Short mmCIF file of C-alpha atoms (C1' of nucleotides) in Angstrom, two decimals:
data_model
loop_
_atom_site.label_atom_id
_atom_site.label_comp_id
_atom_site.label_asym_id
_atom_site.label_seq_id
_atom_site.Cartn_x
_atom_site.Cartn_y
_atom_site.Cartn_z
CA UNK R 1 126.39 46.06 118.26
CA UNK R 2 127.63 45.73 114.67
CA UNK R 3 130.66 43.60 113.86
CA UNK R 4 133.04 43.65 111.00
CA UNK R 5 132.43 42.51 107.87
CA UNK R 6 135.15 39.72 108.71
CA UNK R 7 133.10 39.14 111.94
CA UNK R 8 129.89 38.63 109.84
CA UNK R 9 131.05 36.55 107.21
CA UNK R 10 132.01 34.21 109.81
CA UNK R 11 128.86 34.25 112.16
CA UNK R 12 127.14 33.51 108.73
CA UNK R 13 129.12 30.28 107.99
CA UNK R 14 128.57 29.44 111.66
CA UNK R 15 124.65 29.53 111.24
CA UNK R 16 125.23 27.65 107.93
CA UNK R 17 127.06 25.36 110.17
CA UNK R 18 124.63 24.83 112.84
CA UNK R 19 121.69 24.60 110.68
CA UNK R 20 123.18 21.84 108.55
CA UNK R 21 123.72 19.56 112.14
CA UNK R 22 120.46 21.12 113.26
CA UNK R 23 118.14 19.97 110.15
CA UNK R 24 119.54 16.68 110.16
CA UNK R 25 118.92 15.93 113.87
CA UNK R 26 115.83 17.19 113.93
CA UNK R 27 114.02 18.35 110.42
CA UNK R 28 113.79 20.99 108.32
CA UNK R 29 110.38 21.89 110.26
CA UNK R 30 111.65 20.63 114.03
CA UNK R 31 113.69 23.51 114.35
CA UNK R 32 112.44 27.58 114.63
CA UNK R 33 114.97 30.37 113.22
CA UNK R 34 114.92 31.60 117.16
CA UNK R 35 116.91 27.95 118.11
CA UNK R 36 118.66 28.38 114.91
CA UNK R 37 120.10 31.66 115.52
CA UNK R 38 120.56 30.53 119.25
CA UNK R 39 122.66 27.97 118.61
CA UNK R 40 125.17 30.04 116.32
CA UNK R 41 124.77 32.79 119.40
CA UNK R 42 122.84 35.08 117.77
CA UNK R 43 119.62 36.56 118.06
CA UNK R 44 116.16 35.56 115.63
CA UNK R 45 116.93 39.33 114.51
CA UNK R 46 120.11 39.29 112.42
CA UNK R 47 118.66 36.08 110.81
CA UNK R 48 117.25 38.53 107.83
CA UNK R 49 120.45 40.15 107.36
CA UNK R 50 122.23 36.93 106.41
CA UNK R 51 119.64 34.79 104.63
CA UNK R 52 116.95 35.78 101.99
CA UNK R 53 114.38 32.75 103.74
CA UNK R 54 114.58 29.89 105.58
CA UNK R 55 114.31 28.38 102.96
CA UNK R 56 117.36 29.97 101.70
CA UNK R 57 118.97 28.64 105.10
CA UNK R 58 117.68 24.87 103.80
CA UNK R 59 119.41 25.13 100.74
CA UNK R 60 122.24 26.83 102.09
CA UNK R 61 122.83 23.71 104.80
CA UNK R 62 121.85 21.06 102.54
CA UNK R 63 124.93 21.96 100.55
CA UNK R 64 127.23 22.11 103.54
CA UNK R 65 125.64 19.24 104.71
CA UNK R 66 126.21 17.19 101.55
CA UNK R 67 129.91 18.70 101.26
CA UNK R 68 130.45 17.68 105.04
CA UNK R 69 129.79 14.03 104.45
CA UNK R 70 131.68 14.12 101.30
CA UNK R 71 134.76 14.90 103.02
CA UNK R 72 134.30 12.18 105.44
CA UNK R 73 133.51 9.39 102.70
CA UNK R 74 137.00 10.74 100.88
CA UNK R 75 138.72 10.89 104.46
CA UNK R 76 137.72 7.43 105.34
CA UNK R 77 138.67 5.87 101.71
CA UNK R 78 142.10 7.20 102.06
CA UNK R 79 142.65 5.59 105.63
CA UNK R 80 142.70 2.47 103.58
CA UNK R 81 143.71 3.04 100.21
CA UNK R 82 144.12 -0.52 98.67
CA UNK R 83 139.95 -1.10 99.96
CA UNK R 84 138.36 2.28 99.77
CA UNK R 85 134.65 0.78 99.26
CA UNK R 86 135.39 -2.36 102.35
CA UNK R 87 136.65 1.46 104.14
CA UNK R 88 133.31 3.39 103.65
CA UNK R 89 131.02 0.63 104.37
CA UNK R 90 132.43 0.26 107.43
CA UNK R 91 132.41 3.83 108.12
CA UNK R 92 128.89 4.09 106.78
CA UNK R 93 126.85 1.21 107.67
CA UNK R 94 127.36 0.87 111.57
CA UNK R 95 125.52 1.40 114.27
CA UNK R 96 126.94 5.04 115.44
CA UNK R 97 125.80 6.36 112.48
CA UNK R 98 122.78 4.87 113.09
CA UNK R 99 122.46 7.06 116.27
CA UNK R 100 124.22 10.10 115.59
CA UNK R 101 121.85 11.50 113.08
CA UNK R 102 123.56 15.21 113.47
CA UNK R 103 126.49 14.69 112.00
CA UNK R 104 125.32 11.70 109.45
CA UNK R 105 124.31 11.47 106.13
CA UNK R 106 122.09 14.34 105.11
CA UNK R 107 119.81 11.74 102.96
CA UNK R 108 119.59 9.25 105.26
CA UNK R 109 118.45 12.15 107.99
CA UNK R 110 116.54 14.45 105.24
CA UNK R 111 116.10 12.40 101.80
CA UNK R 112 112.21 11.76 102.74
CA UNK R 113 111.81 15.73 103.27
CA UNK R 114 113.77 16.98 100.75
CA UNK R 115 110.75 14.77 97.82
CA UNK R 116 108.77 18.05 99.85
CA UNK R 117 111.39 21.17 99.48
CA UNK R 118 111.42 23.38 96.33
CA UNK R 119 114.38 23.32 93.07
CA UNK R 120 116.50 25.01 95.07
CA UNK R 121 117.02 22.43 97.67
CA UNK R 122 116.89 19.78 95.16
CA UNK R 123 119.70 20.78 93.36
CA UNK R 124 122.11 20.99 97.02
CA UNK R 125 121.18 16.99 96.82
CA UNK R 126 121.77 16.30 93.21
CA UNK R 127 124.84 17.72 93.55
CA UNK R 128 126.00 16.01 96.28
CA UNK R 129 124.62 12.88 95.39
CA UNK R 130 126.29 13.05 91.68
CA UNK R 131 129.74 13.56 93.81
CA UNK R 132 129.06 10.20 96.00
CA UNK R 133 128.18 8.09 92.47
CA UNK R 134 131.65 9.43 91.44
CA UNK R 135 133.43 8.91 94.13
CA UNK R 136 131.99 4.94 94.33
CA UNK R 137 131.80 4.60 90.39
CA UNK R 138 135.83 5.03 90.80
CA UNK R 139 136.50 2.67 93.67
CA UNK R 140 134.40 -0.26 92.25
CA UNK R 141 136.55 0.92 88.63
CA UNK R 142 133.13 1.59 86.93
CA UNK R 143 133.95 3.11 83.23
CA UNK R 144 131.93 6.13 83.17
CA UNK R 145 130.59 5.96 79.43
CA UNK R 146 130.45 1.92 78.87
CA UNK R 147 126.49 1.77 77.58
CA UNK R 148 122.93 3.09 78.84
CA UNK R 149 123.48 2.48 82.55
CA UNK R 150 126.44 4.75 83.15
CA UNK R 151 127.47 4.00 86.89
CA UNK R 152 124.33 1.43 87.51
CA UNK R 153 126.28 -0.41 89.86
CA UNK R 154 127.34 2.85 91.98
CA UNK R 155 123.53 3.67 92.16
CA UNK R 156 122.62 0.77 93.38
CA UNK R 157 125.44 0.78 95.80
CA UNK R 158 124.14 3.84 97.11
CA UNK R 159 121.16 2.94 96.68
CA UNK R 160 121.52 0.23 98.85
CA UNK R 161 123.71 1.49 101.75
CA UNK R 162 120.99 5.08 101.73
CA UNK R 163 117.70 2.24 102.17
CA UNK R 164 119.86 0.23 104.80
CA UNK R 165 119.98 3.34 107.11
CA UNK R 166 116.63 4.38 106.70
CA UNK R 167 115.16 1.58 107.49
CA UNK R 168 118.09 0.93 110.21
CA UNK R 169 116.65 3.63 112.07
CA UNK R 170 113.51 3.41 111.32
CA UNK R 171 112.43 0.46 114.17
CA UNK R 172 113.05 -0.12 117.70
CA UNK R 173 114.41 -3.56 117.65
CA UNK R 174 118.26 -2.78 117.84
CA UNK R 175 119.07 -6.23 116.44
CA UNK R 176 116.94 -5.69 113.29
CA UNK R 177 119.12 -2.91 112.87
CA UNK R 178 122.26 -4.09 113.07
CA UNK R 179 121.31 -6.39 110.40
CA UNK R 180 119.92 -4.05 107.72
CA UNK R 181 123.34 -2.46 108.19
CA UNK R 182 125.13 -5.86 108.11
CA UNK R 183 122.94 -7.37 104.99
CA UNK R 184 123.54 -4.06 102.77
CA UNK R 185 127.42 -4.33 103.42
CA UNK R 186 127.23 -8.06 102.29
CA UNK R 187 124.86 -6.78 99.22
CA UNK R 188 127.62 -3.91 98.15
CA UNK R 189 130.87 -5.46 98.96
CA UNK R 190 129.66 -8.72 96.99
CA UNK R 191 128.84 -6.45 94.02
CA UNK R 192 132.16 -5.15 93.33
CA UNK R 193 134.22 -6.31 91.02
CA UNK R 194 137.23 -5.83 93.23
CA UNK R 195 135.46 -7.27 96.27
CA UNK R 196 137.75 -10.79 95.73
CA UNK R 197 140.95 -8.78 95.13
CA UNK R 198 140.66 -6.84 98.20
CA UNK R 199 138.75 -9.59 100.08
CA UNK R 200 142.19 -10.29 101.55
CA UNK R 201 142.91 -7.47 102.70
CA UNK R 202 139.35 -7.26 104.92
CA UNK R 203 140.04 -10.46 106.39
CA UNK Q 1 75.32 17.71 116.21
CA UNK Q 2 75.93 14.40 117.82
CA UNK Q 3 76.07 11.16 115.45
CA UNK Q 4 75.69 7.33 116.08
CA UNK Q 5 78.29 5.83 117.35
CA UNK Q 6 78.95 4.02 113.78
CA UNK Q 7 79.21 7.00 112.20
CA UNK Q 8 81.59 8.32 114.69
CA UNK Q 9 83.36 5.09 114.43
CA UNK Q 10 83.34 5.53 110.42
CA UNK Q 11 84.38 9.12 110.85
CA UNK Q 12 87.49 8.14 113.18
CA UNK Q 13 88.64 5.70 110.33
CA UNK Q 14 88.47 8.11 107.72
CA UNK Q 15 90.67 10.79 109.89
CA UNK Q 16 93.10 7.99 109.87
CA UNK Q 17 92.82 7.07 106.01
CA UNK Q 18 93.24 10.70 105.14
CA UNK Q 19 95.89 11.52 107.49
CA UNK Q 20 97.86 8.82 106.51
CA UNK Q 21 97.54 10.03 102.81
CA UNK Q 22 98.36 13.57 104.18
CA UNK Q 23 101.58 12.98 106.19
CA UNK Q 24 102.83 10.58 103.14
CA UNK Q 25 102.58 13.95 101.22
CA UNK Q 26 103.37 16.65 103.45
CA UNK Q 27 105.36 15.12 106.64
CA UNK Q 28 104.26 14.72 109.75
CA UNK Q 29 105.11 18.43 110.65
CA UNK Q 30 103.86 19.34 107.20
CA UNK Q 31 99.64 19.33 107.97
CA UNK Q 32 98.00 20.82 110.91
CA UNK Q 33 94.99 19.09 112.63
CA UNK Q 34 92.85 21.95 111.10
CA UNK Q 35 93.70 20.77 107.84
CA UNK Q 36 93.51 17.04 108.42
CA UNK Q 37 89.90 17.12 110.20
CA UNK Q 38 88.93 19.36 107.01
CA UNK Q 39 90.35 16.59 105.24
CA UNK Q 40 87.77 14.27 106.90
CA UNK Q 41 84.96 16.47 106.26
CA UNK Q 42 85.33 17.84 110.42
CA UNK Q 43 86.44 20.20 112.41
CA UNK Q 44 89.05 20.70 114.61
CA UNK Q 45 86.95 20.11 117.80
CA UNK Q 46 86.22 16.78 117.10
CA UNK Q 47 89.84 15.86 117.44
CA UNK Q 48 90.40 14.61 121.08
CA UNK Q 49 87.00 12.88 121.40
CA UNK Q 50 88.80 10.59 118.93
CA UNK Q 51 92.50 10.85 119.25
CA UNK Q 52 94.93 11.40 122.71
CA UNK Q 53 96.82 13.61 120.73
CA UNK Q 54 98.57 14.31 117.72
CA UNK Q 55 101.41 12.14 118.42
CA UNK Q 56 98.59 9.16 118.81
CA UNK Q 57 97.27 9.94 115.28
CA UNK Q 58 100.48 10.06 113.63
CA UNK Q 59 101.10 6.36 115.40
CA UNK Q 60 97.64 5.02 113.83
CA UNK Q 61 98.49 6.53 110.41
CA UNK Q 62 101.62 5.35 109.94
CA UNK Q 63 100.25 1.58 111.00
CA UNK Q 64 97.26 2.28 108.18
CA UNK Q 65 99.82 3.43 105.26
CA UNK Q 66 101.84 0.30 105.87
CA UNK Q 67 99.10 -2.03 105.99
CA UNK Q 68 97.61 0.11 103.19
CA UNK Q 69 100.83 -0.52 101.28
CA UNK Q 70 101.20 -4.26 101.95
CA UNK Q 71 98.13 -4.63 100.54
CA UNK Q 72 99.16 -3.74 97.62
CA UNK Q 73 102.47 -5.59 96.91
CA UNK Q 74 100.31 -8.31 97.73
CA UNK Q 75 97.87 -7.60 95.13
CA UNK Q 76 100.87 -6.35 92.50
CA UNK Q 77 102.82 -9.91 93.34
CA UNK Q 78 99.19 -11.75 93.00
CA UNK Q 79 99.07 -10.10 89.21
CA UNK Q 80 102.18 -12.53 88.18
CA UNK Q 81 102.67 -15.49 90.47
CA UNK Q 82 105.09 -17.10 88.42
CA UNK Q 83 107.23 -14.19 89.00
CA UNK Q 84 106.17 -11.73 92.04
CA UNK Q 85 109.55 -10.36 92.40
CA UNK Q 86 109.69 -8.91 88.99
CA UNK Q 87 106.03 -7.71 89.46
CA UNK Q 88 106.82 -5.75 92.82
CA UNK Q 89 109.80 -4.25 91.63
CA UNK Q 90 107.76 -3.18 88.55
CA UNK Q 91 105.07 -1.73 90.70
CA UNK Q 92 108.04 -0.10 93.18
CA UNK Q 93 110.39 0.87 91.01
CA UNK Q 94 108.73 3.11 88.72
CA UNK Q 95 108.47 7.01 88.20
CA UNK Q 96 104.36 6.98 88.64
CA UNK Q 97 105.48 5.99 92.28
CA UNK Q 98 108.41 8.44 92.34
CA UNK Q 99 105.46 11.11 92.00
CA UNK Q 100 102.53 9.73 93.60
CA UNK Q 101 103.99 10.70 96.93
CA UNK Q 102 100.71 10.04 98.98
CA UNK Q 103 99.69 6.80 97.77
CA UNK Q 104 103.07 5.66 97.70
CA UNK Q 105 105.37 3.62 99.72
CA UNK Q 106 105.27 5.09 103.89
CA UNK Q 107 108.85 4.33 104.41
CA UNK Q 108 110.22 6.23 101.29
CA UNK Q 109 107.97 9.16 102.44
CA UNK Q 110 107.71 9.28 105.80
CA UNK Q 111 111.21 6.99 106.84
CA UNK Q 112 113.47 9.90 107.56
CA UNK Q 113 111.05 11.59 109.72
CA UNK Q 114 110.24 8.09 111.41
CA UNK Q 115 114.17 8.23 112.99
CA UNK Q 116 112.81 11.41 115.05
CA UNK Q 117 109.57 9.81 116.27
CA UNK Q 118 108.82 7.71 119.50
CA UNK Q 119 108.24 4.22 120.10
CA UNK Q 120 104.83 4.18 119.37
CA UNK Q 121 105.64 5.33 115.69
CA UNK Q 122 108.94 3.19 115.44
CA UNK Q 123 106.82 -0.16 116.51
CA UNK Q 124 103.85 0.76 113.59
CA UNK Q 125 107.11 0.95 110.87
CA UNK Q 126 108.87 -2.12 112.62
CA UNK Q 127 105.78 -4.12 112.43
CA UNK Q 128 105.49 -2.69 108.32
CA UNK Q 129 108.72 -3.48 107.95
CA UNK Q 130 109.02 -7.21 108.78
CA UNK Q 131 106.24 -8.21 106.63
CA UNK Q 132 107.92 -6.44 103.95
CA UNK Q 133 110.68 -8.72 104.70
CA UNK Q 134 108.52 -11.93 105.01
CA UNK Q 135 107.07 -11.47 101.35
CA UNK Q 136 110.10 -10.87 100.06
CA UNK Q 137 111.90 -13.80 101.99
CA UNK Q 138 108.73 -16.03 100.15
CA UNK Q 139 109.26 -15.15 96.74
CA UNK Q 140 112.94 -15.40 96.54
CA UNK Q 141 112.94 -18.91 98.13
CA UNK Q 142 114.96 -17.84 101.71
CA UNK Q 143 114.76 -20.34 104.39
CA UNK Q 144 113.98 -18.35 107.57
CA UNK Q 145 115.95 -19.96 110.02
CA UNK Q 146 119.04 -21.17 107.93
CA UNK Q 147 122.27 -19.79 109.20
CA UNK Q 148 123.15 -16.45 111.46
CA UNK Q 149 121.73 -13.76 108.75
CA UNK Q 150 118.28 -14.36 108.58
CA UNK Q 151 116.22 -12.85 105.32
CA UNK Q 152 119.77 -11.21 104.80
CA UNK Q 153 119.08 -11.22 100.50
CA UNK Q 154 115.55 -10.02 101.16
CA UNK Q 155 116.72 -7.03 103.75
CA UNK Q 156 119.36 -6.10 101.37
CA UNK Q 157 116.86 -5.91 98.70
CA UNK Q 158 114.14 -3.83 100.20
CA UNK Q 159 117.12 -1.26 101.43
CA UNK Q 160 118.18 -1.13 97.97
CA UNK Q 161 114.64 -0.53 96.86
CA UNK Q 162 113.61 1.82 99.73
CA UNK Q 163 117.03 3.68 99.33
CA UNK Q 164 116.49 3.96 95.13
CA UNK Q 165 113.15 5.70 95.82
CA UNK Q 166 114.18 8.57 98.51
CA UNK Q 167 117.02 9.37 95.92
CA UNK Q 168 115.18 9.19 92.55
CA UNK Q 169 112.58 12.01 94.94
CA UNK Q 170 115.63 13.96 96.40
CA UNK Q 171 117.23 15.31 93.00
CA UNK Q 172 115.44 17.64 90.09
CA UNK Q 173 117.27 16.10 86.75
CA UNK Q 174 114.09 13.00 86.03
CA UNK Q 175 116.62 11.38 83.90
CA UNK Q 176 118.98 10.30 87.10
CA UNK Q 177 115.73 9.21 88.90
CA UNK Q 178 114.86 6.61 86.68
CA UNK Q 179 118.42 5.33 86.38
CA UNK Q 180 118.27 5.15 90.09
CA UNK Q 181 115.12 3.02 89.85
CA UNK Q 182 116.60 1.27 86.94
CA UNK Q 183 119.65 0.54 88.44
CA UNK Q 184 117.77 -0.86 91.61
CA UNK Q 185 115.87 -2.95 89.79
CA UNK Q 186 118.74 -4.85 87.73
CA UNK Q 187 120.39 -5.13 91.41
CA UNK Q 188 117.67 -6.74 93.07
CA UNK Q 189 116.59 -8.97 90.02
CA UNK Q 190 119.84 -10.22 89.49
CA UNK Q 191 120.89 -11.31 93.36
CA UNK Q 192 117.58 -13.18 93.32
CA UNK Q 193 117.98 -17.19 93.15
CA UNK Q 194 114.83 -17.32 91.44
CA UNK Q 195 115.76 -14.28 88.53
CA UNK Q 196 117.14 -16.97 86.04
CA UNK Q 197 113.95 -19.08 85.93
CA UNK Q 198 112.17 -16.29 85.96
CA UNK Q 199 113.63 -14.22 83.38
CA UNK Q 200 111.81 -16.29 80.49
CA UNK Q 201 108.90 -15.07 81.70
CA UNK Q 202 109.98 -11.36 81.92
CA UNK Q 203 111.33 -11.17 78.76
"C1'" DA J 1 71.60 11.28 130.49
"C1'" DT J 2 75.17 10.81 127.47
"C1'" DT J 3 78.19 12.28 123.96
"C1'" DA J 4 80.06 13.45 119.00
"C1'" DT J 5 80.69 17.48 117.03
"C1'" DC J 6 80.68 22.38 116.85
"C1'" DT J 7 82.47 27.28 117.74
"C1'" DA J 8 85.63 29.82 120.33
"C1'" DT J 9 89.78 30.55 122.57
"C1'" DA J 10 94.14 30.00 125.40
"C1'" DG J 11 98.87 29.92 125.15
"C1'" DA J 12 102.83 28.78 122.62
"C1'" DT J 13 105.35 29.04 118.54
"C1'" DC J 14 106.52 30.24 113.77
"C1'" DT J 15 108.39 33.42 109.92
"C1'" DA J 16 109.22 37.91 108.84
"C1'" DT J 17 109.57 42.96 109.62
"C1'" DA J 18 110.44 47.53 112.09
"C1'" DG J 19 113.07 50.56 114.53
"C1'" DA J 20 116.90 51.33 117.97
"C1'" DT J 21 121.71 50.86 118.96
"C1'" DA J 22 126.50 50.93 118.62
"C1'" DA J 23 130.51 49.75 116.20
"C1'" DT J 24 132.68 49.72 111.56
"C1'" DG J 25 134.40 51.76 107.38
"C1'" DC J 26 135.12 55.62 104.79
"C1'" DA A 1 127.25 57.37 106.85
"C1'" DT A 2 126.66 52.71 106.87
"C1'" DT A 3 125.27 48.45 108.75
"C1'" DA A 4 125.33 43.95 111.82
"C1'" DT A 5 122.95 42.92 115.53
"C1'" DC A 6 119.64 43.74 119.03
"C1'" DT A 7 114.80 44.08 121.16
"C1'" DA A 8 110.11 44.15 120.11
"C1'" DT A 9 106.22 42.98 117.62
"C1'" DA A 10 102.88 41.80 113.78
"C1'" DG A 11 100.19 38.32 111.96
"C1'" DA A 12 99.65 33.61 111.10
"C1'" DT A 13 99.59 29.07 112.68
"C1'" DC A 14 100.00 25.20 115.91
"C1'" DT A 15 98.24 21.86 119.67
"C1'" DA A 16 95.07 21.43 123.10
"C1'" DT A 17 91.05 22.69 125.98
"C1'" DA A 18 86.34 24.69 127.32
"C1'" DG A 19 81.69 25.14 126.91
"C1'" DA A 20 77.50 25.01 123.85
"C1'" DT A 21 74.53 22.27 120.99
"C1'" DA A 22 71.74 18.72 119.34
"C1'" DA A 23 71.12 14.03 118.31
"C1'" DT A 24 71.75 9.33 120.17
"C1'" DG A 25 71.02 5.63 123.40
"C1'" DC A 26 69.00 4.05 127.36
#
DNA sequence: ATTATCTATAGATCTATAGATAATGC
DNA sequence: ATTATCTATAGATCTATAGATAATGC
């Protein structure tokens, strides 16, 4: 029954894996450690081995949850390098992300439970969350230490674009929806101060 | 052991008060029925003479914490009628909200949670929802019917505001969350047609 | 007679632990 | 000899139901 320690390593990023698709499509409560384990094809048993807690598992797939998205965001800017911000609202605020909550934004599909989870979890999120203002601070060409609101406008970018999806899938009307997701694209691109340079480009 | 039927009336009411307090603060998955008839000064037992299930409960809750919450934008944007924008996004977007997770805003606490939840807990947010939209339309002068984006300023304005909450709750460092709420609240000030006249007034 | 609430419990599930097993690593 | 995983289980909790109780409502 053992594996090697090659073997293990990987079955543990697997559950890491799982659980951060897993918590996002269905809550850091909607899930058991049995399903968990099950869906990494393992048993509840070796969970204990690999992971202090659960809650170690939470802040485990937060952070691979958070790095995951991160990696899209980056991968979709660079598909169109001269409009990075028109590239990741259109990757971000449309309507299969509004479905597909597994492999999503982690605080669209957890920000209301992670207010609930302990430091540990916490920090998973401000970590990621200090890498998306970065990434947006340099596409809208945000000077990092101009005054007391250093990136305001990328927070309320993300800000913005975060609320949109909630609330996006949040109701039942599909239309009301769609135009959450449109308004908050009109709100951010209209923001930036290279939204008329690159307005060309969009059209 | 049996009461009138206005106090069983009264006593249904206050399950719903206090669970809609309760799942604000703990999630839906968060707080047992145990725990939220104890809440209400019952017990368990008493629980289906009142509600189908839990599922019905959660529906009825989530309908009271809206209206609970509309009630009082209403009363914060009553406070200043010359300017009920800047009063709500006072009220909103401050840190006594950030912590005051049960009396506090049902889609910021409850909105991730809401995407995993039926119909019946979708239409009590929808509902919620469009009157947020309505006030908002109202006090930033948006014609309801003028074009093909309806309320589009006053959507974009609650996601920014919604979206500004869950993150200022989802990260450890307090200084961050109130430059998220900060941030949010220059955004939403400033893409208000009203903010110039108003600004005397908030100065 | 009806019924709102109570105590008690069924049956499922949850996290975590214990001990057995069998393959690895020395 | 060590250990990753397995089966099994402890003990707590969850939703929901059953039957008893006692006050209401007719």
């Amino acid at each position: 029954m053992r594996v090697s320690r090659l073997q293990a390593e990987e079955n543990r990023q697997t559950v890491i894996n799982v659980a951060s698709r897993l918590f996002r499509e269905r809550g850091f409560d909607g899930i058991g450690l049995k399903d968990l384990m099950k869906g990494a094809g393992l048993t509840q048993g070796a969970f204990y081995k690999q992971f202090a807690s659960k809650n170690d598992l939470v802040a485990q797939a937060s952070k691979r949850a958070l790095d995951s998205a991160l990696h899209r965001w980056s991968a979709a800017a660079a598909e169109r390098p001269q409009d990075p911000l028109g590239a990741v609202t259109d990757f971000y605020l449309n309507m299969g992300h509004c479905a597909e909550r597994a492999d999503g934004c982690p605080v669209v599909a957890l920000g209301s439970d992670v207010a609930r989870q302990d430091a540990d979890v916490k920090a998973a999120f401000e970590a990621g969350i200090k890498e998306y203002l970065a990434l947006l601070s340099g596409w809208i060409g945000e000077s990092e230490a101009d005054g007391d609101e250093p990136e305001g406008k990328a927070m309320a970018m993300l800000s913005t674009m975060v609320g949109a999806m909630v609330l996006s899938r949040a109701v039942n009307d599909e239309q009301l929806s769609k135009q959450f997701l449109q308004a908050a694209a009109d709100s951010v691109l209209a923001a930036s101060p290279a939204s008329n340079a690159a307005q060309g480009s969009r059209q």
